[in-house]
mmCIF file of C-alpha atoms in Angstrom:
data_model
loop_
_atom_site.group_PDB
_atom_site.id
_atom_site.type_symbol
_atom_site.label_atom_id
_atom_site.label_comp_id
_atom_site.label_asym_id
_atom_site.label_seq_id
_atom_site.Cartn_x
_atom_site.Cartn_y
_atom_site.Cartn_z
ATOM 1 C CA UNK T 1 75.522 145.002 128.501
ATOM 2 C CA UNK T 2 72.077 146.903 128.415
ATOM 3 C CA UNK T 3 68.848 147.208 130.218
ATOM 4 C CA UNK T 4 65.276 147.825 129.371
ATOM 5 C CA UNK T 5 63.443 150.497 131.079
ATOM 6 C CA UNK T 6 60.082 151.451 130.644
ATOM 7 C CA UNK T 7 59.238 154.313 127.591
ATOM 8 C CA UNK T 8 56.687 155.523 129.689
ATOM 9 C CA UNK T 9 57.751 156.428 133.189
ATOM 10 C CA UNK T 10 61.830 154.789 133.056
ATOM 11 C CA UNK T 11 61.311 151.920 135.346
ATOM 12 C CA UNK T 12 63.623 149.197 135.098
ATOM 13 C CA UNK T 13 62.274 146.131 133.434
ATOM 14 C CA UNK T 14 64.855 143.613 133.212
ATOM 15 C CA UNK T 15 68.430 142.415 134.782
ATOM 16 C CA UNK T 16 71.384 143.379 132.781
ATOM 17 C CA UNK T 17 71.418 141.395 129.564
ATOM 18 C CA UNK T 18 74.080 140.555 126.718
ATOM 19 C CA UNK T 19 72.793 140.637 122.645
ATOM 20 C CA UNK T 20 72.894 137.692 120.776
ATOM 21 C CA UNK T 21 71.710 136.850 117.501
ATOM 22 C CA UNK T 22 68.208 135.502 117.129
ATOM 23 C CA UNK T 23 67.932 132.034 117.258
ATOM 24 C CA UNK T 24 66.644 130.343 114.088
ATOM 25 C CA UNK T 25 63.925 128.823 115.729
ATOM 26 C CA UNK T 26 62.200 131.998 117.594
ATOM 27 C CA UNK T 27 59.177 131.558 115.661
ATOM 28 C CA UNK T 28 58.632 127.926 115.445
ATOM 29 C CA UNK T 29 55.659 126.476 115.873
ATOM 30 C CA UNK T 30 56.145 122.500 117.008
ATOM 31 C CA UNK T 31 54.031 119.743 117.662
ATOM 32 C CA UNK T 32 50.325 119.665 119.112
ATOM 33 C CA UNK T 33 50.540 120.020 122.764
ATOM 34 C CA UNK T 34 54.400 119.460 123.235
ATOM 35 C CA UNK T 35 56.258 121.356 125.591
ATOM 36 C CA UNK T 36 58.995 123.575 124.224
ATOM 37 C CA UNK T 37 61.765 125.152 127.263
ATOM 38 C CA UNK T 38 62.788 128.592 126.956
ATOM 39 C CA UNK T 39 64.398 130.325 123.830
ATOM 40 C CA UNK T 40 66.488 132.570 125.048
ATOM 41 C CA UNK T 41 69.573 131.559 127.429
ATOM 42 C CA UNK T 42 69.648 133.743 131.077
ATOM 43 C CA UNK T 43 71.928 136.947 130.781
ATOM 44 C CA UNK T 44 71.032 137.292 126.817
ATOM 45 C CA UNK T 45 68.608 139.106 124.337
ATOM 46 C CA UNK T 46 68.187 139.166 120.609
ATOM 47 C CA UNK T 47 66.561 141.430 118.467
ATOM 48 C CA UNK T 48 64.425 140.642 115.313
ATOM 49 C CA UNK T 49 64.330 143.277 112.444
ATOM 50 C CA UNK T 50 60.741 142.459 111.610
ATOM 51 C CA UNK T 51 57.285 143.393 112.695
ATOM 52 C CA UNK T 52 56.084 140.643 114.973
ATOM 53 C CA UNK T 53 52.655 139.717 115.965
ATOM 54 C CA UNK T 54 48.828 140.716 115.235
ATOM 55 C CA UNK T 55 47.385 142.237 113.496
ATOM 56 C CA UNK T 56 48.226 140.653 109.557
ATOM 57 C CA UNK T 57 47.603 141.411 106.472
ATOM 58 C CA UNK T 58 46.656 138.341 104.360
ATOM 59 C CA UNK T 59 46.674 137.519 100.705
ATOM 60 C CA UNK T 60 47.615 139.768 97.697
ATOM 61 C CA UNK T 61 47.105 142.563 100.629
ATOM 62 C CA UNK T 62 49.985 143.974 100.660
ATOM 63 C CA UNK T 63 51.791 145.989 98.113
ATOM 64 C CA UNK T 64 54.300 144.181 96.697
ATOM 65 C CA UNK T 65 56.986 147.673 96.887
ATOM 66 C CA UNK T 66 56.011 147.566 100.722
ATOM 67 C CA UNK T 67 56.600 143.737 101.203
ATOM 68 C CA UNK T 68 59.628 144.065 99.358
ATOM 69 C CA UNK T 69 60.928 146.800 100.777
ATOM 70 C CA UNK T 70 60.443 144.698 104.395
ATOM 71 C CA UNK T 71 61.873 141.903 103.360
ATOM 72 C CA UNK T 72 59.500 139.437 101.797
ATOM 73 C CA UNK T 73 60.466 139.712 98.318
ATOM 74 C CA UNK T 74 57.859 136.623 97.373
ATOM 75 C CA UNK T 75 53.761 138.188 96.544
ATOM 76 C CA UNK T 76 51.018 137.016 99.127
ATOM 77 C CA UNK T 77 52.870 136.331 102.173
ATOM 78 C CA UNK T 78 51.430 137.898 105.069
ATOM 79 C CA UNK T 79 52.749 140.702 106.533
ATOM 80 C CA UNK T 80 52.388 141.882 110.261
ATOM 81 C CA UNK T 81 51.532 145.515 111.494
ATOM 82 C CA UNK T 82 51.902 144.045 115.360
ATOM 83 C CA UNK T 83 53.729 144.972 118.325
ATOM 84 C CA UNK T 84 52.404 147.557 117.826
ATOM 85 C CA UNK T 85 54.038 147.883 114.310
ATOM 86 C CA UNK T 86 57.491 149.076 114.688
ATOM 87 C CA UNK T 87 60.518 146.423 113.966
ATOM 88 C CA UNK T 88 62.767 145.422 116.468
ATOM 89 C CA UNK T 89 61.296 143.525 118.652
ATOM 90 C CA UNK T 90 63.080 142.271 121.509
ATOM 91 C CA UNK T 91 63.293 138.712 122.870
ATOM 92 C CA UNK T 92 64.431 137.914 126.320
ATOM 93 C CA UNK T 93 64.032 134.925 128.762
ATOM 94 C CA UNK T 94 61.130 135.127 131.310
ATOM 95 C CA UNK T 95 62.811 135.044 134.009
ATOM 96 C CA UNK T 96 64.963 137.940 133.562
ATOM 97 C CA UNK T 97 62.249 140.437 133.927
ATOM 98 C CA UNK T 98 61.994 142.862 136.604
ATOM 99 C CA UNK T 99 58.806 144.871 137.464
ATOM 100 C CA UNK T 100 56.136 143.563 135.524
ATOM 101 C CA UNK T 101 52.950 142.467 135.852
ATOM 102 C CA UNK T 102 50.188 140.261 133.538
ATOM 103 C CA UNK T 103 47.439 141.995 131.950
ATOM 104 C CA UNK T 104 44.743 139.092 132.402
ATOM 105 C CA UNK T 105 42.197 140.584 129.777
ATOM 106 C CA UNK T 106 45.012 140.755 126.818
ATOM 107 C CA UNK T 107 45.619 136.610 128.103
ATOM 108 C CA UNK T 108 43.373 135.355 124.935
ATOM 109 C CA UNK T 109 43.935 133.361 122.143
ATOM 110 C CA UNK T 110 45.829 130.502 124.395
ATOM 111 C CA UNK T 111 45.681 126.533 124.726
ATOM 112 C CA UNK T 112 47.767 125.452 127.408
ATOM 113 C CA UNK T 113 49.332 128.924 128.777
ATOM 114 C CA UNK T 114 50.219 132.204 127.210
ATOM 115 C CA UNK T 115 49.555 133.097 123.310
ATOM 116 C CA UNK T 116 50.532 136.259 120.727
ATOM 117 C CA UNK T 117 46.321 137.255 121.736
ATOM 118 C CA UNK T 118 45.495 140.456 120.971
ATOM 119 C CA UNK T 119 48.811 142.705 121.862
ATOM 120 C CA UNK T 120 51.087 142.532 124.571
ATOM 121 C CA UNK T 121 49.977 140.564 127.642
ATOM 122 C CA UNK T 122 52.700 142.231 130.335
ATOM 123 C CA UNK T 123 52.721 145.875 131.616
ATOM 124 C CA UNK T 124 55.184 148.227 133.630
ATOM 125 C CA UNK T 125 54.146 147.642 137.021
ATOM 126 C CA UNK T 126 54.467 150.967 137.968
ATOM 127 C CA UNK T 127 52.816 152.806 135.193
ATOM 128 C CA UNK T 128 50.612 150.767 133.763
ATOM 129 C CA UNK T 129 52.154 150.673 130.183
ATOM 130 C CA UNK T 130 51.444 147.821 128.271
ATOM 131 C CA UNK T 131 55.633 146.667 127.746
ATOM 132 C CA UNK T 132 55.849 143.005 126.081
ATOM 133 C CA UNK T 133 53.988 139.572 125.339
ATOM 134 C CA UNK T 134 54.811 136.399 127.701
ATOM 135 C CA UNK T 135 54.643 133.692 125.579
ATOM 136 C CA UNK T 136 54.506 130.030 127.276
ATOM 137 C CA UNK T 137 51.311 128.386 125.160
ATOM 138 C CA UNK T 138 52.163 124.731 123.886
ATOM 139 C CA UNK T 139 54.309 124.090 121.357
ATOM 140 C CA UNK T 140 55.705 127.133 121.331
ATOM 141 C CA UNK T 141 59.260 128.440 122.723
ATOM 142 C CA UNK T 142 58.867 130.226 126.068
ATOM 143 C CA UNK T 143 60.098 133.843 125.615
ATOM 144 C CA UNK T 144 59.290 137.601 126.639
ATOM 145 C CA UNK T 145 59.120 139.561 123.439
ATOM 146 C CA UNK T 146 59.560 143.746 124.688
ATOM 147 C CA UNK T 147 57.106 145.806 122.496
ATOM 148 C CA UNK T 148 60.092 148.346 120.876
ATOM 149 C CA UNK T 149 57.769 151.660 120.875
ATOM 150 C CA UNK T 150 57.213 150.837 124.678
ATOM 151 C CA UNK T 151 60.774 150.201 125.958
ATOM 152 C CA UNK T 152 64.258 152.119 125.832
ATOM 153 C CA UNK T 153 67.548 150.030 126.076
ATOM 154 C CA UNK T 154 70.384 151.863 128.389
ATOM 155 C CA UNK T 155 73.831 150.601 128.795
ATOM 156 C CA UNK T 156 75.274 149.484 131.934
ATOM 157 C CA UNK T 157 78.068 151.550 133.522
ATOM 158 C CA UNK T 158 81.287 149.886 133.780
ATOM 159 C CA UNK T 159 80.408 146.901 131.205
ATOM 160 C CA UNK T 160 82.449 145.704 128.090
ATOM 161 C CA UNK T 161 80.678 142.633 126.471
ATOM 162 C CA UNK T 162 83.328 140.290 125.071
ATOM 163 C CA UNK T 163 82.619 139.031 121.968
ATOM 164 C CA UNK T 164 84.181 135.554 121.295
ATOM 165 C CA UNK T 165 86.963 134.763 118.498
ATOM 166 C CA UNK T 166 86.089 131.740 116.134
ATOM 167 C CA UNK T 167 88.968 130.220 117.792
ATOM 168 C CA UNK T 168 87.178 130.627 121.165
ATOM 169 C CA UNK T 169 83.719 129.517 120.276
ATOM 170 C CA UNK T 170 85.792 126.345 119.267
ATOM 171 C CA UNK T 171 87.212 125.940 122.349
ATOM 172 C CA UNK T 172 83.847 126.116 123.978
ATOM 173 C CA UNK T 173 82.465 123.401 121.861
ATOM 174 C CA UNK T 174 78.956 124.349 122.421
ATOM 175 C CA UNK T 175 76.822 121.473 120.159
ATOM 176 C CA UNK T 176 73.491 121.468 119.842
ATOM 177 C CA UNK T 177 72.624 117.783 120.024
ATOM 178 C CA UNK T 178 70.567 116.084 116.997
ATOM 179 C CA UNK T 179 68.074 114.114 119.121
ATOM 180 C CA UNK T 180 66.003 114.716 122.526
ATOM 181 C CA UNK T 181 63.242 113.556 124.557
ATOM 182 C CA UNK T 182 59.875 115.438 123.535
ATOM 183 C CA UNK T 183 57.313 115.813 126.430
ATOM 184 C CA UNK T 184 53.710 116.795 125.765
ATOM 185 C CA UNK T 185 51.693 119.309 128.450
ATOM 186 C CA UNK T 186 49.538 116.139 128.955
ATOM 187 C CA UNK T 187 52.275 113.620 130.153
ATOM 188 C CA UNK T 188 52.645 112.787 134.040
ATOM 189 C CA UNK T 189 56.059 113.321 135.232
ATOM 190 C CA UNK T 190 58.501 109.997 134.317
ATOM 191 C CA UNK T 191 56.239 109.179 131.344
ATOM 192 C CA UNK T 192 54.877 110.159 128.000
ATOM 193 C CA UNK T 193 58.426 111.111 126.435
ATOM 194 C CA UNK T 194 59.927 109.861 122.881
ATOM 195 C CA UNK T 195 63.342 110.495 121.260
ATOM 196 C CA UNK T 196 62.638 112.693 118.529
ATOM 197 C CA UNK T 197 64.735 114.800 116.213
ATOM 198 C CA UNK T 198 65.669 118.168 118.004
ATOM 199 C CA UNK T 199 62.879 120.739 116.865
ATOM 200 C CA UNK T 200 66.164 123.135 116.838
ATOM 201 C CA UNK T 201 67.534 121.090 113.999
ATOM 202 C CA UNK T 202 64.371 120.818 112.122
ATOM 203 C CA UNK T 203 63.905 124.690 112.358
ATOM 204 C CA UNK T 204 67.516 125.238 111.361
ATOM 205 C CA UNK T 205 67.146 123.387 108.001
ATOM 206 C CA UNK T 206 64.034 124.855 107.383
ATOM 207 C CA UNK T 207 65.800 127.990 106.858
ATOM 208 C CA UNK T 208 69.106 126.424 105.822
ATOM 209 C CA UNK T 209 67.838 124.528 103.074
ATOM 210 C CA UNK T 210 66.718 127.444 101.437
ATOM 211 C CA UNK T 211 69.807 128.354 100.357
ATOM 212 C CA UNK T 212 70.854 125.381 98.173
ATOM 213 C CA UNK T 213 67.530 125.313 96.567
ATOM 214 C CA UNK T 214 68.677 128.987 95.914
ATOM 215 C CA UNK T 215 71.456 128.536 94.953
ATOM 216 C CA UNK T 216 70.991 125.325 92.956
ATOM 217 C CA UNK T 217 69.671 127.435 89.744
ATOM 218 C CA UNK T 218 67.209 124.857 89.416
ATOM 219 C CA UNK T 219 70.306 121.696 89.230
ATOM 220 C CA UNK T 220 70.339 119.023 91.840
ATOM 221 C CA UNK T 221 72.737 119.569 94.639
ATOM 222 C CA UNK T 222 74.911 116.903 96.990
ATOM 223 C CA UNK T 223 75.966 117.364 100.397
ATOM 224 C CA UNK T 224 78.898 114.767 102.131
ATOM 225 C CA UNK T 225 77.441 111.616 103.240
ATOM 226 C CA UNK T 226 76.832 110.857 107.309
ATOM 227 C CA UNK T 227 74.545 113.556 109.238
ATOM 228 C CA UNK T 228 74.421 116.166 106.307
ATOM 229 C CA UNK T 229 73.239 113.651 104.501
ATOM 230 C CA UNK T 230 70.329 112.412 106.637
ATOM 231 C CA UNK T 231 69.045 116.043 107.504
ATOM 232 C CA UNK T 232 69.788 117.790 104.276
ATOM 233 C CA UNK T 233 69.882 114.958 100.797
ATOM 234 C CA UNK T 234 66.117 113.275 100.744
ATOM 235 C CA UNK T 235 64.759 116.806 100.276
ATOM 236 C CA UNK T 236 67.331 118.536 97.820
ATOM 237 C CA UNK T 237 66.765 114.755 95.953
ATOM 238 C CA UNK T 238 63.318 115.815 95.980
ATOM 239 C CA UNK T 239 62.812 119.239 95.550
ATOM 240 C CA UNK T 240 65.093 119.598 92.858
ATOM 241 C CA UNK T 241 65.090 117.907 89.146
ATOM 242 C CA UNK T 242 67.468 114.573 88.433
ATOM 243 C CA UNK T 243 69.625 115.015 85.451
ATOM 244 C CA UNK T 244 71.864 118.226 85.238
ATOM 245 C CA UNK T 245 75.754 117.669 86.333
ATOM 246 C CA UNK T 246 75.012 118.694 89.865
ATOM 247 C CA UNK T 247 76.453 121.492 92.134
ATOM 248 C CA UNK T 248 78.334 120.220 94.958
ATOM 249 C CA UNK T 249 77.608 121.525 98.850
ATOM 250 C CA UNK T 250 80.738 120.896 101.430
ATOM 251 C CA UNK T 251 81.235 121.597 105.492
ATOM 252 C CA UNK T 252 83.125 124.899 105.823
ATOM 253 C CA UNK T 253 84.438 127.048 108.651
ATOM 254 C CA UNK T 254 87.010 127.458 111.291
ATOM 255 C CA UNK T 255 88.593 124.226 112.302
ATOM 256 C CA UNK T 256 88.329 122.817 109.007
ATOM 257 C CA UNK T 257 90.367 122.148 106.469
ATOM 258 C CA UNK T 258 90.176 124.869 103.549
ATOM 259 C CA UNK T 259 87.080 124.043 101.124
ATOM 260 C CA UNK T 260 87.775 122.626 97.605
ATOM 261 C CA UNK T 261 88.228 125.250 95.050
ATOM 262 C CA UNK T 262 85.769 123.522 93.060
ATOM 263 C CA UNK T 263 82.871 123.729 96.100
ATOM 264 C CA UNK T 264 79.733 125.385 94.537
ATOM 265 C CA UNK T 265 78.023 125.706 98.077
ATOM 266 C CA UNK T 266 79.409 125.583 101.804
ATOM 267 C CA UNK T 267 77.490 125.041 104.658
ATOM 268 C CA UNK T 268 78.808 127.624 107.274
ATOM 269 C CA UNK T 269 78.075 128.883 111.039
ATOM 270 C CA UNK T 270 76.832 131.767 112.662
ATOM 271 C CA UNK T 271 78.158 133.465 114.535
ATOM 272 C CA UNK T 272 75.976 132.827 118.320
ATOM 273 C CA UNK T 273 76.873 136.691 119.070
ATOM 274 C CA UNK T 274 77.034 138.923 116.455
ATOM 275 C CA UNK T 275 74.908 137.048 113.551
ATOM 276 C CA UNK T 276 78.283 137.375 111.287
ATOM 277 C CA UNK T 277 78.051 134.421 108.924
ATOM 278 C CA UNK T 278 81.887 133.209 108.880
ATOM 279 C CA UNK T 279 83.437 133.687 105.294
ATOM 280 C CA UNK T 280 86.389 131.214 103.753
ATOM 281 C CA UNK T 281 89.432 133.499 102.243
ATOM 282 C CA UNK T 282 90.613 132.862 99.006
ATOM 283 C CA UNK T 283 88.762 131.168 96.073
ATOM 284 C CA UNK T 284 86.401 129.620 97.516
ATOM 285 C CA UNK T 285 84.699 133.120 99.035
ATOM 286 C CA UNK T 286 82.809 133.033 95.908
ATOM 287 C CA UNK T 287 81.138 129.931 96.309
ATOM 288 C CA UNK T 288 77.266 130.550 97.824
ATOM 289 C CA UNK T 289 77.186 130.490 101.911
ATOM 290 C CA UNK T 290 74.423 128.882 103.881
ATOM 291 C CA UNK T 291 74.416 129.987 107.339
ATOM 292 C CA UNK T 292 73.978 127.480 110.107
ATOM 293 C CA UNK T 293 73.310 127.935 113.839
ATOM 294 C CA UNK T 294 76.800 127.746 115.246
ATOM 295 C CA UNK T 295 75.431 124.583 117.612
ATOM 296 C CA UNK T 296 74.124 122.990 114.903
ATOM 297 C CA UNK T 297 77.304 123.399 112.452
ATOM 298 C CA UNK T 298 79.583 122.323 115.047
ATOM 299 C CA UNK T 299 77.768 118.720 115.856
ATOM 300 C CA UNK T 300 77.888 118.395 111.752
ATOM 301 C CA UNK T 301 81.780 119.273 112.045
ATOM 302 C CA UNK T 302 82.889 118.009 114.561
ATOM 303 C CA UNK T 303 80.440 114.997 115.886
ATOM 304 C CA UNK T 304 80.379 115.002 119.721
ATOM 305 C CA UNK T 305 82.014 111.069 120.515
ATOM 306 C CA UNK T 306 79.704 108.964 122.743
ATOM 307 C CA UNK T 307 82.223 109.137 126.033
ATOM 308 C CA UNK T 308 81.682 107.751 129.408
ATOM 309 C CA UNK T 309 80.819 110.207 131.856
ATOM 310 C CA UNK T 310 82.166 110.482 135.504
ATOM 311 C CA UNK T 311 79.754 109.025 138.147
ATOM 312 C CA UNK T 312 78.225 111.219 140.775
ATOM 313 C CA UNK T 313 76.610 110.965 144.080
ATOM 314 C CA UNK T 314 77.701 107.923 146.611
ATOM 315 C CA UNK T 315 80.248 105.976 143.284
ATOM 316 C CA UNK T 316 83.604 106.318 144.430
ATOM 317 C CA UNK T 317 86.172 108.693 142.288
ATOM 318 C CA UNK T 318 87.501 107.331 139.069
ATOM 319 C CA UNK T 319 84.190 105.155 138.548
ATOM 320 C CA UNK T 320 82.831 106.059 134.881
ATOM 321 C CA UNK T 321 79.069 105.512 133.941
ATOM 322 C CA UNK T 322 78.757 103.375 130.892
ATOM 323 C CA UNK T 323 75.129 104.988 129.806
ATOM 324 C CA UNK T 324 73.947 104.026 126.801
ATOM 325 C CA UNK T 325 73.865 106.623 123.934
ATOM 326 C CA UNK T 326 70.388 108.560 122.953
ATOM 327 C CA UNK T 327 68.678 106.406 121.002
ATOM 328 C CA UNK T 328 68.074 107.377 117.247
ATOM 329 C CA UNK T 329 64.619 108.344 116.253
ATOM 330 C CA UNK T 330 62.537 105.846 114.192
ATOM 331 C CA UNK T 331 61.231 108.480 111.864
ATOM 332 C CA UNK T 332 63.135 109.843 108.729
ATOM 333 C CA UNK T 333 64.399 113.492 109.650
ATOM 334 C CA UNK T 334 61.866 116.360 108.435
ATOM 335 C CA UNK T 335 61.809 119.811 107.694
ATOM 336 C CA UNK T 336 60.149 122.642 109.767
ATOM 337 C CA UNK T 337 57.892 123.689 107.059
ATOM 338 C CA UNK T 338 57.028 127.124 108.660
ATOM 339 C CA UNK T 339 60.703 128.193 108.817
ATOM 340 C CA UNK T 340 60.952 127.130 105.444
ATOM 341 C CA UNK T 341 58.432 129.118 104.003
ATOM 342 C CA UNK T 342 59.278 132.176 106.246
ATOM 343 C CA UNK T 343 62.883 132.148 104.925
ATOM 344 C CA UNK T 344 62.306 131.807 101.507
ATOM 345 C CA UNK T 345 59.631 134.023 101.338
ATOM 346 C CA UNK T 346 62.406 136.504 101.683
ATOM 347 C CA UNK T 347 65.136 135.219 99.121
ATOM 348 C CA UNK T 348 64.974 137.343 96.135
ATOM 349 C CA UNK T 349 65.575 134.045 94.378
ATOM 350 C CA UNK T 350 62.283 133.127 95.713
ATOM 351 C CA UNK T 351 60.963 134.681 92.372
ATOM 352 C CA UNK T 352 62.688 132.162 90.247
ATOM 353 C CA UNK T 353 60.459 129.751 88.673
ATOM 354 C CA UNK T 354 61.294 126.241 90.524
ATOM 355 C CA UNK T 355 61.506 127.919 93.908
ATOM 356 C CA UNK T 356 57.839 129.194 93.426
ATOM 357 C CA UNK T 357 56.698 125.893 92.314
ATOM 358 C CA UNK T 358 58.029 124.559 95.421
ATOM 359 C CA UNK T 359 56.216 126.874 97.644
ATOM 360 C CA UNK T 360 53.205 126.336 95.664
ATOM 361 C CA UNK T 361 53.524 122.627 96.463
ATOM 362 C CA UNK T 362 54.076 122.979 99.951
ATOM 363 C CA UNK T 363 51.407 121.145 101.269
ATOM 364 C CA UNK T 364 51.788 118.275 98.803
ATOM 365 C CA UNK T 365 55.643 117.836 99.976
ATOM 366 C CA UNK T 366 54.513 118.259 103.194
ATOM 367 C CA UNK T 367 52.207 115.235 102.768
ATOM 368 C CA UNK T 368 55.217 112.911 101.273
ATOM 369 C CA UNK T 369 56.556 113.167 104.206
ATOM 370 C CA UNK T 370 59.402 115.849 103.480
ATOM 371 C CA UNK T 371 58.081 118.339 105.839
ATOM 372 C CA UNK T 372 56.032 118.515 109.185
ATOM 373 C CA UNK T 373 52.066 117.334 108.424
ATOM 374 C CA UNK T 374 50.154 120.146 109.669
ATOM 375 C CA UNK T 375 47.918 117.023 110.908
ATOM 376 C CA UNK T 376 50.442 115.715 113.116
ATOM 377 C CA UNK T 377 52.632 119.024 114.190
ATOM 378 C CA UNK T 378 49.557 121.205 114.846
ATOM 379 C CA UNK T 379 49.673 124.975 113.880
ATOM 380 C CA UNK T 380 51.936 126.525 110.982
ATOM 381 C CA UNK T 381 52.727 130.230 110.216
ATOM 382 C CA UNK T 382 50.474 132.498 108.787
#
């Protein structure tokens, strides 16, 4: 376990925290006024590679050796010289910071709370150094990104972080559910919420469904019938040309029966911890992996059975609640688009001829209905 102390003057700013791997959805952008709860879980941090935040560079901009050489194989995506330029940004949850303060006149740029602005909103309390960027604004996640060149990480005497098997994480059965109630900034407490697809899923297989079309060398691609089906089929159907024999995408990882031999693609987890994408032995570790979030892969493998829960409060012991199930949202499932684009921007495959079509017909897929309407969801990526 680790703490984050000031660069400037060594005060602590944080409680002792765990590392996790970045969620897939630490940059999503959802909805138009919709409140999104906090990113990061209590106790944890994660770390993301990449320059974050303003200032960007826009257009053909860039050099294409620099944006390569950072990850963003794909010409005239924007890169960002922010916070305050150096990778490895940290995110934690709000409420696991310790002496620091708001720095009102860096507040800009916000709707309903807390925006990117110009630079980092939060400084040391007792120094003065400008330390991280609240972010709470609508539709985004709520998180406390530490500015890297202004913070030092320090173990904690006397820790040892355990690091869960496979076989564990199993055990613990963390799923992240498919569906949820969505609640706008606007809506009086008790009203103003719909069952919507989880914005957690919809960022996942924006970056997940990269990888098939990757992989796919421009031939169509199936995935097993059910859930897979529903999140991942309409847009491989459409992204990718009818006709060639296609290449065949199957469920993989611990728990599970060993893929077929003849399995050209296998959906796989992450690991929640350590960001290792599991691996099958054998064979079938050459066929192409695409990594899931560990809560999302283990709903898809192992789908959570509607049970009856224990009653609490005054019901007397052994009384079950028969509560309905969440109810299914009306809508057809769709892609984050801005996840999408962010993760193939930094394929190398991204290069190849169909996938830039695809990207270059973004906004016309996005109007079919395949991904988010920036009319209806609000803001996308730069």
């Amino acid at each position: 376990m680790f703490i984050f102390v000031c660069a400037g003057c060594g005060a602590r700013l944080t409680i002792p925290l765990s590392q996790f791997a970045l969620p897939a959805h630490a940059h999503q952008k959802y909805g138009n006024g919709v409140q999104l709860p906090v990113l990061m879980e209590s106790g944890t941090f994660a770390v993301d590679p990449k320059r974050l935040g303003p200032p960007w560079r826009r257009g053909n901009e860039p050099d294409p050796e620099e944006a390569a050489a950072r990850g963003v194989p794909a010409p005239g995506f924007a890169l960002s010289d922010g916070m305050p330029g150096t990778p490895g940004t940290v995110v934690i949850a709000p409420g696991d910071t310790r002496g620091t303060v708001l720095i009102p006149e860096m507040a800009g740029g916000y709707c309903c709370g807390l925006d990117w602005g110009e630079g980092p909103n939060m400084a040391c309390e007792a120094c003065g150094l400008p330390v991280a960027t609240r972010i709470d604004d609508c539709s985004l996640w709520q998180a406390v990104w530490l500015a890297p060149d202004a913070v030092r990480r320090l173990p904690v005497d006397n820790t040892a972080p355990t690091t869960l098997s496979w076989a564990e994480l199993l055990v613990e059965g963390k799923r992240t559910p498919p569906y949820e109630p969505i609640t706008r900034w606007d809506s009086v407490v008790g009203t103003g919420h719909r069952w919507s697809w989880s914005p957690q899923w919809e960022a996942a297989a924006g970056g997940a469904l990269t990888h098939p079309l990757a992989a796919s060398n421009g031939r169509p691609v199936t995935v097993p019938h059910g859930l897979v089906a529903e999140v991942f089929q309409r847009a491989l159907d459409a992204l990718l040309p009818a006709g060639p024999p296609p290449r065949r995408a199957v469920l993989a990882g611990p728990g599970l029966p060993g893929p077929d031999a003849d399995a050209d693609i296998l959906l796989v987890p992450i690991h929640p911890q350590t960001g290792e994408i599991w691996s099958p032995a054998g064979q079938a570790a050459s066929a192409y992996p695409v990594p899931l979030p560990f809560g999302v892969w283990m709903w898809l493998a192992f789908p959570e059975p509607y049970l009856r829960l224990p009653a609490s409060g005054t019901m007397p012991d052994g009384v079950l609640r028969d509560d309905p199930p969440a109810p299914h949202p009306h809508q057809l499932f769709q892609v984050d688009p801005g996840t999408f684009r962010h993760t193939l921007n930094q394929l190398p495959a991204v290069r190849s001829p169909w996938l830039r079509e695809i990207l270059e017909n973004l906004t016309q897929h996005m109007r079919s209905g395949l991904f988010w309407p920036t009319d209806r969801r609000g803001r996308q990526d730069p």
